[in-house]
PDB file of C-alpha atoms in Angstrom:
ATOM      1  CA  UNK D1040      -0.363  -0.001   0.197  1.00 64.00           C
ATOM      2  CA  UNK D1041       1.331   3.380  -0.813  1.00 73.00           C
ATOM      3  CA  UNK D1042       2.063   6.169   1.907  1.00 76.00           C
ATOM      4  CA  UNK D1043      -0.469   8.565   1.095  1.00 76.00           C
ATOM      5  CA  UNK D1044      -0.471  10.713   4.137  1.00 81.00           C
ATOM      6  CA  UNK D1045       2.266  12.107   6.335  1.00 87.00           C
ATOM      7  CA  UNK D1046       1.905  13.749   9.852  1.00 88.00           C
ATOM      8  CA  UNK D1047       4.853  14.975  12.346  1.00 93.00           C
ATOM      9  CA  UNK D1048       4.204  14.166  16.048  1.00 93.00           C
ATOM     10  CA  UNK D1049       6.466  15.746  18.393  1.00 94.00           C
ATOM     11  CA  UNK D1050       6.736  15.438  22.139  1.00 94.00           C
ATOM     12  CA  UNK D1051       8.722  18.581  23.918  1.00 94.00           C
ATOM     13  CA  UNK D1052       9.701  18.706  27.482  1.00 91.00           C
ATOM     14  CA  UNK D1053       8.308  22.150  28.703  1.00 85.00           C
ATOM     15  CA  UNK D1054       9.347  22.756  32.337  1.00 86.00           C
ATOM     16  CA  UNK D1055       7.610  19.775  33.635  1.00 84.00           C
ATOM     17  CA  UNK D1056       4.776  19.324  31.159  1.00 92.00           C
ATOM     18  CA  UNK D1057       4.859  17.611  27.910  1.00 95.00           C
ATOM     19  CA  UNK D1058       3.538  19.633  24.913  1.00 96.00           C
ATOM     20  CA  UNK D1059       2.390  17.612  21.937  1.00 96.00           C
ATOM     21  CA  UNK D1060       2.771  19.032  18.588  1.00 95.00           C
ATOM     22  CA  UNK D1061       1.567  17.836  15.030  1.00 93.00           C
ATOM     23  CA  UNK D1062       3.043  18.881  11.984  1.00 94.00           C
ATOM     24  CA  UNK D1063       4.537  21.816  14.386  1.00 94.00           C
ATOM     25  CA  UNK D1064       1.066  23.013  15.663  1.00 95.00           C
ATOM     26  CA  UNK D1065       0.442  22.437  19.601  1.00 95.00           C
ATOM     27  CA  UNK D1066      -2.510  20.102  19.940  1.00 94.00           C
ATOM     28  CA  UNK D1067      -2.391  19.037  23.368  1.00 95.00           C
ATOM     29  CA  UNK D1068       0.252  18.557  26.684  1.00 93.00           C
ATOM     30  CA  UNK D1069       0.479  15.857  29.236  1.00 93.00           C
ATOM     31  CA  UNK D1070       2.103  15.638  32.517  1.00 91.00           C
ATOM     32  CA  UNK D1071       4.019  12.465  32.196  1.00 89.00           C
ATOM     33  CA  UNK D1072       5.777  10.442  29.030  1.00 88.00           C
ATOM     34  CA  UNK D1073       3.605   7.772  29.508  1.00 82.00           C
ATOM     35  CA  UNK D1074       0.626   9.682  28.850  1.00 88.00           C
ATOM     36  CA  UNK D1075       2.447  11.757  26.261  1.00 92.00           C
ATOM     37  CA  UNK D1076       3.101   8.573  24.340  1.00 89.00           C
ATOM     38  CA  UNK D1077      -0.608   7.234  24.772  1.00 85.00           C
ATOM     39  CA  UNK D1078      -1.858  10.576  23.507  1.00 92.00           C
ATOM     40  CA  UNK D1079       0.515  10.467  20.470  1.00 93.00           C
ATOM     41  CA  UNK D1080      -0.141   7.056  19.886  1.00 88.00           C
ATOM     42  CA  UNK D1081      -4.150   7.558  19.766  1.00 90.00           C
ATOM     43  CA  UNK D1082      -3.678  10.425  17.518  1.00 93.00           C
ATOM     44  CA  UNK D1083      -1.688   8.284  15.310  1.00 91.00           C
ATOM     45  CA  UNK D1084      -4.169   5.620  15.295  1.00 90.00           C
ATOM     46  CA  UNK D1085      -7.023   8.045  14.641  1.00 90.00           C
ATOM     47  CA  UNK D1086      -5.186   9.237  11.690  1.00 90.00           C
ATOM     48  CA  UNK D1087      -4.441   6.008  10.521  1.00 90.00           C
ATOM     49  CA  UNK D1088      -7.923   4.587  10.389  1.00 91.00           C
ATOM     50  CA  UNK D1089      -9.171   8.206   8.788  1.00 90.00           C
ATOM     51  CA  UNK D1090      -6.817   6.780   5.543  1.00 90.00           C
ATOM     52  CA  UNK D1091      -9.027   3.679   5.349  1.00 92.00           C
ATOM     53  CA  UNK D1092     -12.565   4.964   4.647  1.00 94.00           C
ATOM     54  CA  UNK D1093     -13.835   2.255   2.976  1.00 95.00           C
ATOM     55  CA  UNK D1094     -12.785  -0.502   5.286  1.00 96.00           C
ATOM     56  CA  UNK D1095     -15.364  -2.410   7.512  1.00 97.00           C
ATOM     57  CA  UNK D1096     -14.236  -2.375  11.123  1.00 96.00           C
ATOM     58  CA  UNK D1097     -14.862  -5.369  13.644  1.00 93.00           C
ATOM     59  CA  UNK D1098     -13.768  -5.618  17.299  1.00 93.00           C
ATOM     60  CA  UNK D1099     -12.162  -9.385  16.666  1.00 96.00           C
ATOM     61  CA  UNK D1100      -8.990 -11.458  17.120  1.00 96.00           C
ATOM     62  CA  UNK D1101      -7.379 -12.471  13.871  1.00 97.00           C
ATOM     63  CA  UNK D1102      -5.101 -15.145  13.288  1.00 96.00           C
ATOM     64  CA  UNK D1103      -3.615 -18.173  11.421  1.00 94.00           C
ATOM     65  CA  UNK D1104      -3.304 -22.003  12.541  1.00 91.00           C
ATOM     66  CA  UNK D1105      -1.622 -24.734  10.311  1.00 89.00           C
ATOM     67  CA  UNK D1106      -1.745 -21.625   7.642  1.00 90.00           C
ATOM     68  CA  UNK D1107      -5.741 -21.105   7.774  1.00 94.00           C
ATOM     69  CA  UNK D1108      -6.897 -17.928   8.729  1.00 96.00           C
ATOM     70  CA  UNK D1109      -9.663 -17.333  11.383  1.00 97.00           C
ATOM     71  CA  UNK D1110     -11.452 -14.904  13.205  1.00 97.00           C
ATOM     72  CA  UNK D1111     -12.625 -14.578  16.932  1.00 97.00           C
ATOM     73  CA  UNK D1112     -15.685 -11.970  17.549  1.00 96.00           C
ATOM     74  CA  UNK D1113     -17.379 -11.192  20.596  1.00 93.00           C
ATOM     75  CA  UNK D1114     -18.561  -8.249  22.607  1.00 89.00           C
ATOM     76  CA  UNK D1115     -16.206  -6.394  25.036  1.00 84.00           C
ATOM     77  CA  UNK D1116     -15.507  -8.465  27.981  1.00 82.00           C
ATOM     78  CA  UNK D1117     -16.332 -11.840  26.378  1.00 87.00           C
ATOM     79  CA  UNK D1118     -12.513 -13.139  26.358  1.00 88.00           C
ATOM     80  CA  UNK D1119     -11.141 -12.316  23.091  1.00 91.00           C
ATOM     81  CA  UNK D1120      -7.837 -11.014  24.692  1.00 89.00           C
ATOM     82  CA  UNK D1121      -7.440 -13.732  27.077  1.00 90.00           C
ATOM     83  CA  UNK D1122      -7.938 -16.204  24.136  1.00 92.00           C
ATOM     84  CA  UNK D1123      -5.763 -14.386  21.982  1.00 93.00           C
ATOM     85  CA  UNK D1124      -2.940 -14.724  24.179  1.00 92.00           C
ATOM     86  CA  UNK D1125      -3.720 -18.177  25.175  1.00 92.00           C
ATOM     87  CA  UNK D1126      -3.467 -19.024  21.497  1.00 93.00           C
ATOM     88  CA  UNK D1127      -0.178 -17.395  21.012  1.00 92.00           C
ATOM     89  CA  UNK D1128       1.146 -19.373  24.036  1.00 90.00           C
ATOM     90  CA  UNK D1129      -0.086 -22.447  22.117  1.00 90.00           C
ATOM     91  CA  UNK D1130       1.684 -21.719  19.248  1.00 89.00           C
ATOM     92  CA  UNK D1131      -0.803 -20.168  16.909  1.00 91.00           C
ATOM     93  CA  UNK D1132       0.205 -16.948  14.678  1.00 93.00           C
ATOM     94  CA  UNK D1133      -2.432 -14.302  16.245  1.00 95.00           C
ATOM     95  CA  UNK D1134      -1.753 -10.554  14.726  1.00 95.00           C
ATOM     96  CA  UNK D1135      -4.512  -8.712  16.296  1.00 95.00           C
ATOM     97  CA  UNK D1136      -6.538  -8.978  19.162  1.00 93.00           C
ATOM     98  CA  UNK D1137      -8.876  -5.927  19.009  1.00 91.00           C
ATOM     99  CA  UNK D1138      -9.814  -4.212  15.551  1.00 94.00           C
ATOM    100  CA  UNK D1139      -9.930  -6.044  12.145  1.00 97.00           C
ATOM    101  CA  UNK D1140     -10.681  -4.218   8.707  1.00 97.00           C
ATOM    102  CA  UNK D1141     -12.192  -5.774   6.177  1.00 97.00           C
ATOM    103  CA  UNK D1142     -12.321  -4.872   2.123  1.00 95.00           C
ATOM    104  CA  UNK D1143     -12.857  -7.028  -0.959  1.00 91.00           C
ATOM    105  CA  UNK D1144     -12.829 -10.365   1.189  1.00 90.00           C
ATOM    106  CA  UNK D1145      -9.733  -9.507   2.822  1.00 95.00           C
ATOM    107  CA  UNK D1146      -9.373  -8.842   6.439  1.00 97.00           C
ATOM    108  CA  UNK D1147      -6.240  -7.586   8.149  1.00 96.00           C
ATOM    109  CA  UNK D1148      -5.462  -6.702  11.623  1.00 96.00           C
ATOM    110  CA  UNK D1149      -5.170  -2.884  12.285  1.00 94.00           C
ATOM    111  CA  UNK D1150      -1.753  -2.880  14.212  1.00 89.00           C
ATOM    112  CA  UNK D1151      -2.552  -2.438  17.990  1.00 87.00           C
ATOM    113  CA  UNK D1152      -0.231  -3.973  20.406  1.00 85.00           C
ATOM    114  CA  UNK D1153      -2.345  -6.356  22.989  1.00 88.00           C
ATOM    115  CA  UNK D1154      -3.228  -4.974  26.192  1.00 83.00           C
ATOM    116  CA  UNK D1155      -2.917  -7.483  28.847  1.00 84.00           C
ATOM    117  CA  UNK D1156      -4.768  -7.205  32.263  1.00 81.00           C
ATOM    118  CA  UNK D1157      -4.624  -8.383  35.483  1.00 79.00           C
ATOM    119  CA  UNK D1158      -7.256 -10.966  34.855  1.00 80.00           C
ATOM    120  CA  UNK D1159      -5.832 -12.631  31.934  1.00 83.00           C
ATOM    121  CA  UNK D1160      -2.633 -13.099  33.448  1.00 82.00           C
ATOM    122  CA  UNK D1161      -4.258 -14.774  36.499  1.00 82.00           C
ATOM    123  CA  UNK D1162      -5.771 -17.145  33.691  1.00 85.00           C
ATOM    124  CA  UNK D1163      -2.333 -17.582  31.909  1.00 86.00           C
ATOM    125  CA  UNK D1164       0.579 -17.474  34.630  1.00 83.00           C
ATOM    126  CA  UNK D1165       3.265 -17.681  31.883  1.00 85.00           C
ATOM    127  CA  UNK D1166       2.259 -14.111  30.818  1.00 83.00           C
ATOM    128  CA  UNK D1167       3.781 -13.188  34.092  1.00 79.00           C
ATOM    129  CA  UNK D1168       7.319 -13.931  32.258  1.00 79.00           C
ATOM    130  CA  UNK D1169       6.680 -11.350  29.482  1.00 75.00           C
ATOM    131  CA  UNK D1170       8.726  -8.156  29.585  1.00 68.00           C
ATOM    132  CA  UNK D1171       6.219  -5.303  29.986  1.00 63.00           C
ATOM    133  CA  UNK D1172       6.474  -2.526  27.733  1.00 61.00           C
ATOM    134  CA  UNK D1173       4.223   0.256  29.032  1.00 59.00           C
ATOM    135  CA  UNK D1174       2.531  -0.501  32.233  1.00 62.00           C
ATOM    136  CA  UNK D1175      -0.008   1.252  34.718  1.00 64.00           C
ATOM    137  CA  UNK D1176      -1.494   0.600  37.850  1.00 63.00           C
ATOM    138  CA  UNK D1177      -4.975   1.084  39.022  1.00 64.00           C
ATOM    139  CA  UNK D1178      -7.131   0.761  41.886  1.00 63.00           C
ATOM    140  CA  UNK D1179      -8.778  -2.130  40.583  1.00 65.00           C
ATOM    141  CA  UNK D1180      -7.018  -5.330  39.174  1.00 60.00           C
ATOM    142  CA  UNK D1181      -8.775  -4.798  35.513  1.00 60.00           C
ATOM    143  CA  UNK D1182      -7.225  -1.150  35.534  1.00 64.00           C
ATOM    144  CA  UNK D1183      -3.870  -2.485  35.633  1.00 69.00           C
ATOM    145  CA  UNK D1184      -2.358  -3.786  32.472  1.00 73.00           C
ATOM    146  CA  UNK D1185       0.936  -3.760  30.155  1.00 79.00           C
ATOM    147  CA  UNK D1186       1.264  -3.923  26.208  1.00 82.00           C
ATOM    148  CA  UNK D1187       2.732  -6.602  24.198  1.00 86.00           C
ATOM    149  CA  UNK D1188       3.099  -8.170  21.152  1.00 88.00           C
ATOM    150  CA  UNK D1189       3.405 -11.619  19.097  1.00 91.00           C
ATOM    151  CA  UNK D1190       7.062 -11.202  19.177  1.00 90.00           C
ATOM    152  CA  UNK D1191       7.445 -11.230  22.823  1.00 87.00           C
ATOM    153  CA  UNK D1192       5.930 -14.927  22.452  1.00 88.00           C
ATOM    154  CA  UNK D1193       8.548 -15.518  19.817  1.00 87.00           C
ATOM    155  CA  UNK D1194       6.388 -15.234  16.796  1.00 87.00           C
ATOM    156  CA  UNK D1195       6.347 -12.933  14.155  1.00 89.00           C
ATOM    157  CA  UNK D1196       3.993 -10.401  13.996  1.00 91.00           C
ATOM    158  CA  UNK D1197       2.873 -10.869  10.435  1.00 89.00           C
ATOM    159  CA  UNK D1198       0.031  -8.212   9.655  1.00 92.00           C
ATOM    160  CA  UNK D1199      -1.165  -8.966   6.089  1.00 92.00           C
ATOM    161  CA  UNK D1200      -4.696  -9.428   4.417  1.00 94.00           C
ATOM    162  CA  UNK D1201      -6.162 -12.747   4.415  1.00 95.00           C
ATOM    163  CA  UNK D1202      -9.730 -14.739   3.245  1.00 96.00           C
ATOM    164  CA  UNK D1203     -10.948 -15.794   6.427  1.00 97.00           C
ATOM    165  CA  UNK D1204     -11.879 -19.668   6.850  1.00 97.00           C
ATOM    166  CA  UNK D1205     -13.248 -19.980  10.290  1.00 97.00           C
ATOM    167  CA  UNK D1206     -15.322 -17.446  12.489  1.00 97.00           C
ATOM    168  CA  UNK D1207     -16.095 -17.994  15.834  1.00 97.00           C
ATOM    169  CA  UNK D1208     -18.507 -15.943  18.138  1.00 97.00           C
ATOM    170  CA  UNK D1209     -17.157 -15.934  21.641  1.00 95.00           C
ATOM    171  CA  UNK D1210     -19.322 -16.132  24.944  1.00 90.00           C
ATOM    172  CA  UNK D1211     -18.432 -16.060  28.355  1.00 82.00           C
ATOM    173  CA  UNK D1212     -18.667 -19.337  29.855  1.00 75.00           C
ATOM    174  CA  UNK D1213     -18.106 -20.536  33.804  1.00 68.00           C
ATOM    175  CA  UNK D1214     -14.939 -21.954  33.788  1.00 62.00           C
ATOM    176  CA  UNK D1215     -15.953 -25.424  32.654  1.00 76.00           C
ATOM    177  CA  UNK D1216     -14.899 -27.350  29.481  1.00 81.00           C
ATOM    178  CA  UNK D1217     -15.810 -25.004  26.563  1.00 85.00           C
ATOM    179  CA  UNK D1218     -18.583 -25.986  23.900  1.00 88.00           C
ATOM    180  CA  UNK D1219     -18.436 -25.385  20.430  1.00 91.00           C
ATOM    181  CA  UNK D1220     -21.462 -25.624  18.270  1.00 93.00           C
ATOM    182  CA  UNK D1221     -21.560 -24.927  14.448  1.00 96.00           C
ATOM    183  CA  UNK D1222     -23.987 -22.024  13.835  1.00 97.00           C
ATOM    184  CA  UNK D1223     -25.667 -20.403  10.201  1.00 97.00           C
ATOM    185  CA  UNK D1224     -24.655 -17.987   8.375  1.00 97.00           C
ATOM    186  CA  UNK D1225     -27.902 -15.892   9.098  1.00 96.00           C
ATOM    187  CA  UNK D1226     -27.196 -16.295  12.767  1.00 97.00           C
ATOM    188  CA  UNK D1227     -23.363 -15.598  12.204  1.00 97.00           C
ATOM    189  CA  UNK D1228     -23.582 -12.393  10.253  1.00 97.00           C
ATOM    190  CA  UNK D1229     -26.242 -11.139  12.636  1.00 96.00           C
ATOM    191  CA  UNK D1230     -23.757 -11.701  15.652  1.00 96.00           C
ATOM    192  CA  UNK D1231     -20.888 -10.261  13.575  1.00 96.00           C
ATOM    193  CA  UNK D1232     -22.969  -7.337  12.670  1.00 96.00           C
ATOM    194  CA  UNK D1233     -23.560  -6.575  16.215  1.00 95.00           C
ATOM    195  CA  UNK D1234     -19.816  -6.084  16.814  1.00 95.00           C
ATOM    196  CA  UNK D1235     -19.041  -4.043  13.396  1.00 95.00           C
ATOM    197  CA  UNK D1236     -18.607  -0.745  12.439  1.00 94.00           C
ATOM    198  CA  UNK D1237     -19.956   0.344   8.679  1.00 93.00           C
ATOM    199  CA  UNK D1238     -17.007   2.072   6.959  1.00 95.00           C
ATOM    200  CA  UNK D1239     -17.236   5.856   7.211  1.00 93.00           C
ATOM    201  CA  UNK D1240     -17.279   6.139   3.564  1.00 93.00           C
ATOM    202  CA  UNK D1241     -20.744   4.283   3.696  1.00 87.00           C
ATOM    203  CA  UNK D1242     -19.586   2.936   0.373  1.00 89.00           C
ATOM    204  CA  UNK D1243     -22.339   0.435  -1.386  1.00 86.00           C
ATOM    205  CA  UNK D1244     -21.568  -3.379  -1.158  1.00 89.00           C
ATOM    206  CA  UNK D1245     -19.952  -3.152   2.254  1.00 93.00           C
ATOM    207  CA  UNK D1246     -22.710  -5.487   3.852  1.00 94.00           C
ATOM    208  CA  UNK D1247     -21.934  -7.919   0.914  1.00 94.00           C
ATOM    209  CA  UNK D1248     -18.161  -7.744   2.005  1.00 95.00           C
ATOM    210  CA  UNK D1249     -19.351  -9.371   5.535  1.00 96.00           C
ATOM    211  CA  UNK D1250     -21.894 -11.895   4.177  1.00 96.00           C
ATOM    212  CA  UNK D1251     -19.298 -13.247   1.502  1.00 95.00           C
ATOM    213  CA  UNK D1252     -16.864 -13.382   4.448  1.00 96.00           C
ATOM    214  CA  UNK D1253     -19.509 -15.376   6.297  1.00 97.00           C
ATOM    215  CA  UNK D1254     -20.394 -17.689   3.612  1.00 96.00           C
ATOM    216  CA  UNK D1255     -17.422 -18.582   2.656  1.00 96.00           C
ATOM    217  CA  UNK D1256     -16.271 -19.614   6.291  1.00 97.00           C
ATOM    218  CA  UNK D1257     -16.941 -22.103   8.799  1.00 97.00           C
ATOM    219  CA  UNK D1258     -19.055 -20.516  11.598  1.00 98.00           C
ATOM    220  CA  UNK D1259     -19.291 -21.462  15.185  1.00 97.00           C
ATOM    221  CA  UNK D1260     -20.321 -20.328  18.502  1.00 95.00           C
ATOM    222  CA  UNK D1261     -17.971 -20.715  21.490  1.00 94.00           C
ATOM    223  CA  UNK D1262     -18.898 -20.854  24.830  1.00 91.00           C
ATOM    224  CA  UNK D1263     -15.551 -20.233  26.381  1.00 88.00           C
ATOM    225  CA  UNK D1264     -14.583 -22.354  29.820  1.00 85.00           C
ATOM    226  CA  UNK D1265     -11.083 -22.781  30.694  1.00 85.00           C
ATOM    227  CA  UNK D1266      -8.775 -20.940  28.398  1.00 86.00           C
ATOM    228  CA  UNK D1267      -6.755 -24.117  27.613  1.00 85.00           C
ATOM    229  CA  UNK D1268      -9.854 -26.150  26.263  1.00 86.00           C
ATOM    230  CA  UNK D1269     -10.909 -23.189  24.149  1.00 88.00           C
ATOM    231  CA  UNK D1270      -7.536 -22.799  22.626  1.00 88.00           C
ATOM    232  CA  UNK D1271      -7.563 -26.561  21.933  1.00 86.00           C
ATOM    233  CA  UNK D1272     -11.254 -26.274  20.356  1.00 87.00           C
ATOM    234  CA  UNK D1273     -10.325 -23.143  18.427  1.00 89.00           C
ATOM    235  CA  UNK D1274      -7.161 -24.774  16.959  1.00 87.00           C
ATOM    236  CA  UNK D1275      -9.141 -27.830  16.027  1.00 86.00           C
ATOM    237  CA  UNK D1276     -11.944 -26.204  13.954  1.00 88.00           C
ATOM    238  CA  UNK D1277      -9.834 -23.811  12.285  1.00 87.00           C
TER     239      UNK D1277
ATOM    240  CA  UNK L 755     -59.426 -19.089  -3.757  1.00 40.00           C
ATOM    241  CA  UNK L 756     -59.533 -15.764  -2.012  1.00 42.00           C
ATOM    242  CA  UNK L 757     -58.015 -12.493  -3.472  1.00 44.00           C
ATOM    243  CA  UNK L 758     -54.908 -11.211  -1.687  1.00 47.00           C
ATOM    244  CA  UNK L 759     -55.339  -7.799   0.111  1.00 51.00           C
ATOM    245  CA  UNK L 760     -52.053  -7.258  -1.440  1.00 60.00           C
ATOM    246  CA  UNK L 761     -52.602  -7.814  -4.822  1.00 85.00           C
ATOM    247  CA  UNK L 762     -49.655  -8.994  -6.471  1.00 91.00           C
ATOM    248  CA  UNK L 763     -46.806  -7.642  -4.534  1.00 93.00           C
ATOM    249  CA  UNK L 764     -43.404  -6.526  -5.730  1.00 94.00           C
ATOM    250  CA  UNK L 765     -39.869  -6.164  -3.950  1.00 94.00           C
ATOM    251  CA  UNK L 766     -38.958  -2.543  -3.169  1.00 95.00           C
ATOM    252  CA  UNK L 767     -36.896  -0.751  -5.448  1.00 93.00           C
ATOM    253  CA  UNK L 768     -33.208   0.032  -4.328  1.00 92.00           C
ATOM    254  CA  UNK L 769     -32.928  -2.804  -1.873  1.00 94.00           C
ATOM    255  CA  UNK L 770     -29.422  -4.529  -1.148  1.00 94.00           C
ATOM    256  CA  UNK L 771     -29.713  -8.030  -1.025  1.00 95.00           C
ATOM    257  CA  UNK L 772     -27.108 -10.226   0.244  1.00 95.00           C
ATOM    258  CA  UNK L 773     -27.695 -14.295   0.145  1.00 95.00           C
ATOM    259  CA  UNK L 774     -26.373 -16.474   2.582  1.00 96.00           C
ATOM    260  CA  UNK L 775     -26.830 -20.324   2.290  1.00 94.00           C
ATOM    261  CA  UNK L 776     -30.049 -20.058   5.045  1.00 95.00           C
ATOM    262  CA  UNK L 777     -31.319 -16.829   3.863  1.00 96.00           C
ATOM    263  CA  UNK L 778     -30.917 -13.250   3.087  1.00 97.00           C
ATOM    264  CA  UNK L 779     -29.357 -10.219   4.445  1.00 96.00           C
ATOM    265  CA  UNK L 780     -31.298  -6.966   3.061  1.00 96.00           C
ATOM    266  CA  UNK L 781     -30.316  -3.681   3.441  1.00 94.00           C
ATOM    267  CA  UNK L 782     -32.735  -0.896   3.128  1.00 94.00           C
ATOM    268  CA  UNK L 783     -30.878   2.120   2.208  1.00 90.00           C
ATOM    269  CA  UNK L 784     -33.822   4.538   2.411  1.00 89.00           C
ATOM    270  CA  UNK L 785     -34.356   3.595   6.245  1.00 91.00           C
ATOM    271  CA  UNK L 786     -30.633   2.639   7.164  1.00 90.00           C
ATOM    272  CA  UNK L 787     -32.008  -0.737   8.048  1.00 93.00           C
ATOM    273  CA  UNK L 788     -30.733  -4.180   8.260  1.00 95.00           C
ATOM    274  CA  UNK L 789     -32.962  -7.001   7.734  1.00 96.00           C
ATOM    275  CA  UNK L 790     -32.704 -10.868   8.494  1.00 96.00           C
ATOM    276  CA  UNK L 791     -34.535 -13.043   6.153  1.00 96.00           C
ATOM    277  CA  UNK L 792     -34.905 -16.804   6.852  1.00 94.00           C
ATOM    278  CA  UNK L 793     -34.891 -19.193   4.103  1.00 92.00           C
ATOM    279  CA  UNK L 794     -38.786 -19.318   3.616  1.00 91.00           C
ATOM    280  CA  UNK L 795     -39.063 -15.434   3.898  1.00 94.00           C
ATOM    281  CA  UNK L 796     -36.176 -15.208   1.107  1.00 95.00           C
ATOM    282  CA  UNK L 797     -38.207 -17.369  -1.194  1.00 94.00           C
ATOM    283  CA  UNK L 798     -41.120 -15.297  -0.376  1.00 95.00           C
ATOM    284  CA  UNK L 799     -39.263 -12.067  -1.307  1.00 96.00           C
ATOM    285  CA  UNK L 800     -37.698 -13.881  -4.385  1.00 94.00           C
ATOM    286  CA  UNK L 801     -41.250 -14.324  -5.772  1.00 94.00           C
ATOM    287  CA  UNK L 802     -43.116 -11.081  -5.041  1.00 95.00           C
ATOM    288  CA  UNK L 803     -42.504  -9.775  -8.627  1.00 92.00           C
ATOM    289  CA  UNK L 804     -45.554  -8.216  -9.188  1.00 92.00           C
ATOM    290  CA  UNK L 805     -46.649 -11.446 -10.936  1.00 92.00           C
ATOM    291  CA  UNK L 806     -47.985 -13.782  -8.172  1.00 93.00           C
ATOM    292  CA  UNK L 807     -50.849 -12.949  -5.596  1.00 93.00           C
ATOM    293  CA  UNK L 808     -50.812 -14.446  -2.003  1.00 93.00           C
ATOM    294  CA  UNK L 809     -52.791 -17.624  -3.082  1.00 94.00           C
ATOM    295  CA  UNK L 810     -50.156 -18.026  -5.796  1.00 94.00           C
ATOM    296  CA  UNK L 811     -47.255 -17.694  -3.789  1.00 95.00           C
ATOM    297  CA  UNK L 812     -48.611 -20.095  -1.106  1.00 95.00           C
ATOM    298  CA  UNK L 813     -49.164 -22.950  -3.950  1.00 95.00           C
ATOM    299  CA  UNK L 814     -45.642 -22.147  -5.256  1.00 94.00           C
ATOM    300  CA  UNK L 815     -44.114 -22.455  -1.573  1.00 93.00           C
ATOM    301  CA  UNK L 816     -46.086 -25.773  -1.518  1.00 94.00           C
ATOM    302  CA  UNK L 817     -44.419 -26.892  -4.475  1.00 93.00           C
ATOM    303  CA  UNK L 818     -40.783 -25.403  -3.142  1.00 89.00           C
ATOM    304  CA  UNK L 819     -41.081 -26.868   0.049  1.00 88.00           C
ATOM    305  CA  UNK L 820     -42.938 -30.218  -0.919  1.00 92.00           C
ATOM    306  CA  UNK L 821     -45.681 -29.680   1.507  1.00 94.00           C
ATOM    307  CA  UNK L 822     -48.729 -31.064   2.084  1.00 95.00           C
ATOM    308  CA  UNK L 823     -51.179 -28.126   1.555  1.00 95.00           C
ATOM    309  CA  UNK L 824     -50.343 -24.549   0.616  1.00 95.00           C
ATOM    310  CA  UNK L 825     -49.122 -22.453   3.502  1.00 95.00           C
ATOM    311  CA  UNK L 826     -51.595 -19.588   3.402  1.00 95.00           C
ATOM    312  CA  UNK L 827     -51.341 -18.296   6.849  1.00 95.00           C
ATOM    313  CA  UNK L 828     -47.570 -18.503   6.940  1.00 94.00           C
ATOM    314  CA  UNK L 829     -47.751 -16.579   3.494  1.00 94.00           C
ATOM    315  CA  UNK L 830     -50.059 -13.940   4.978  1.00 94.00           C
ATOM    316  CA  UNK L 831     -48.195 -13.310   7.982  1.00 94.00           C
ATOM    317  CA  UNK L 832     -44.891 -13.055   5.893  1.00 95.00           C
ATOM    318  CA  UNK L 833     -46.190 -10.614   3.460  1.00 95.00           C
ATOM    319  CA  UNK L 834     -47.629  -8.403   6.198  1.00 94.00           C
ATOM    320  CA  UNK L 835     -43.949  -8.318   7.759  1.00 95.00           C
ATOM    321  CA  UNK L 836     -42.420  -7.595   4.363  1.00 96.00           C
ATOM    322  CA  UNK L 837     -44.864  -4.939   3.536  1.00 94.00           C
ATOM    323  CA  UNK L 838     -44.712  -3.501   7.081  1.00 95.00           C
ATOM    324  CA  UNK L 839     -40.938  -3.222   6.910  1.00 95.00           C
ATOM    325  CA  UNK L 840     -41.006  -1.839   3.528  1.00 95.00           C
ATOM    326  CA  UNK L 841     -39.226  -4.490   1.568  1.00 96.00           C
ATOM    327  CA  UNK L 842     -42.226  -4.838  -0.595  1.00 95.00           C
ATOM    328  CA  UNK L 843     -45.223  -2.937  -2.087  1.00 90.00           C
TER     329      UNK L 843
END
């Protein structure tokens, strides 16, 4: 893809506060380096997404297992990030755990780092060995997180468009063994659309992109019990 | 046979119809709404071509799904829903 836009983001120490600039213009200030970095990262992501107005956006995990691509879709707090990390630990390639872009039948991860929080670490103890890159604390365990990416797991972070062969709808279970049920295309499309944002351009045919993806893939509903059995169940179906 | 109160309904213009193996996902641009049609509703929508009244639709569905008798009530109900949602006229 050709580079279409350039922005120069800056952070300048200014007597205890950090001044943020875009193309030389002051846009904001922050009090700590971490907050300044997060602020610039948000701006960078916003700019990057604005440059892709024709792409459909899903809240989903995207990855490959045995050379076959899959999506895991689900509402917030359904366990997508925990499952993505579990799949990485199990040796699957996972390139995104939050935002997936779709156009012309090709899905690709938006390159966000994976945000690991304490509940995920509690379920996947090997995560404690990962070197945290940016960490924040909070009053509650779920406010604490660090950012990581597949390279910390010894995997390539290979972000490239792919046709999806399996789609999983994730629902939180209750700690028992996971259950995977094949579901119909109409059902999956309805679920997938609940986690979809239409392309900002509202181009015609965007819905057809989704239905063609669903029609071409095997579609499953997963009641996520323990992480290990979910990882096995997902990898087996892919 | 009774005459359909809907006459010979036609699929509304401008709909974006996306087929999947167990139905249709229909985008209605003028209302910015998405409709999920199961297989039966999808067949009814297809047959709403301005040439079939409700009785003929029921007869065609009887043939299509190998039913013992024409599903008049189901067709009437389906047509009423499609009409209410603006998918047929």
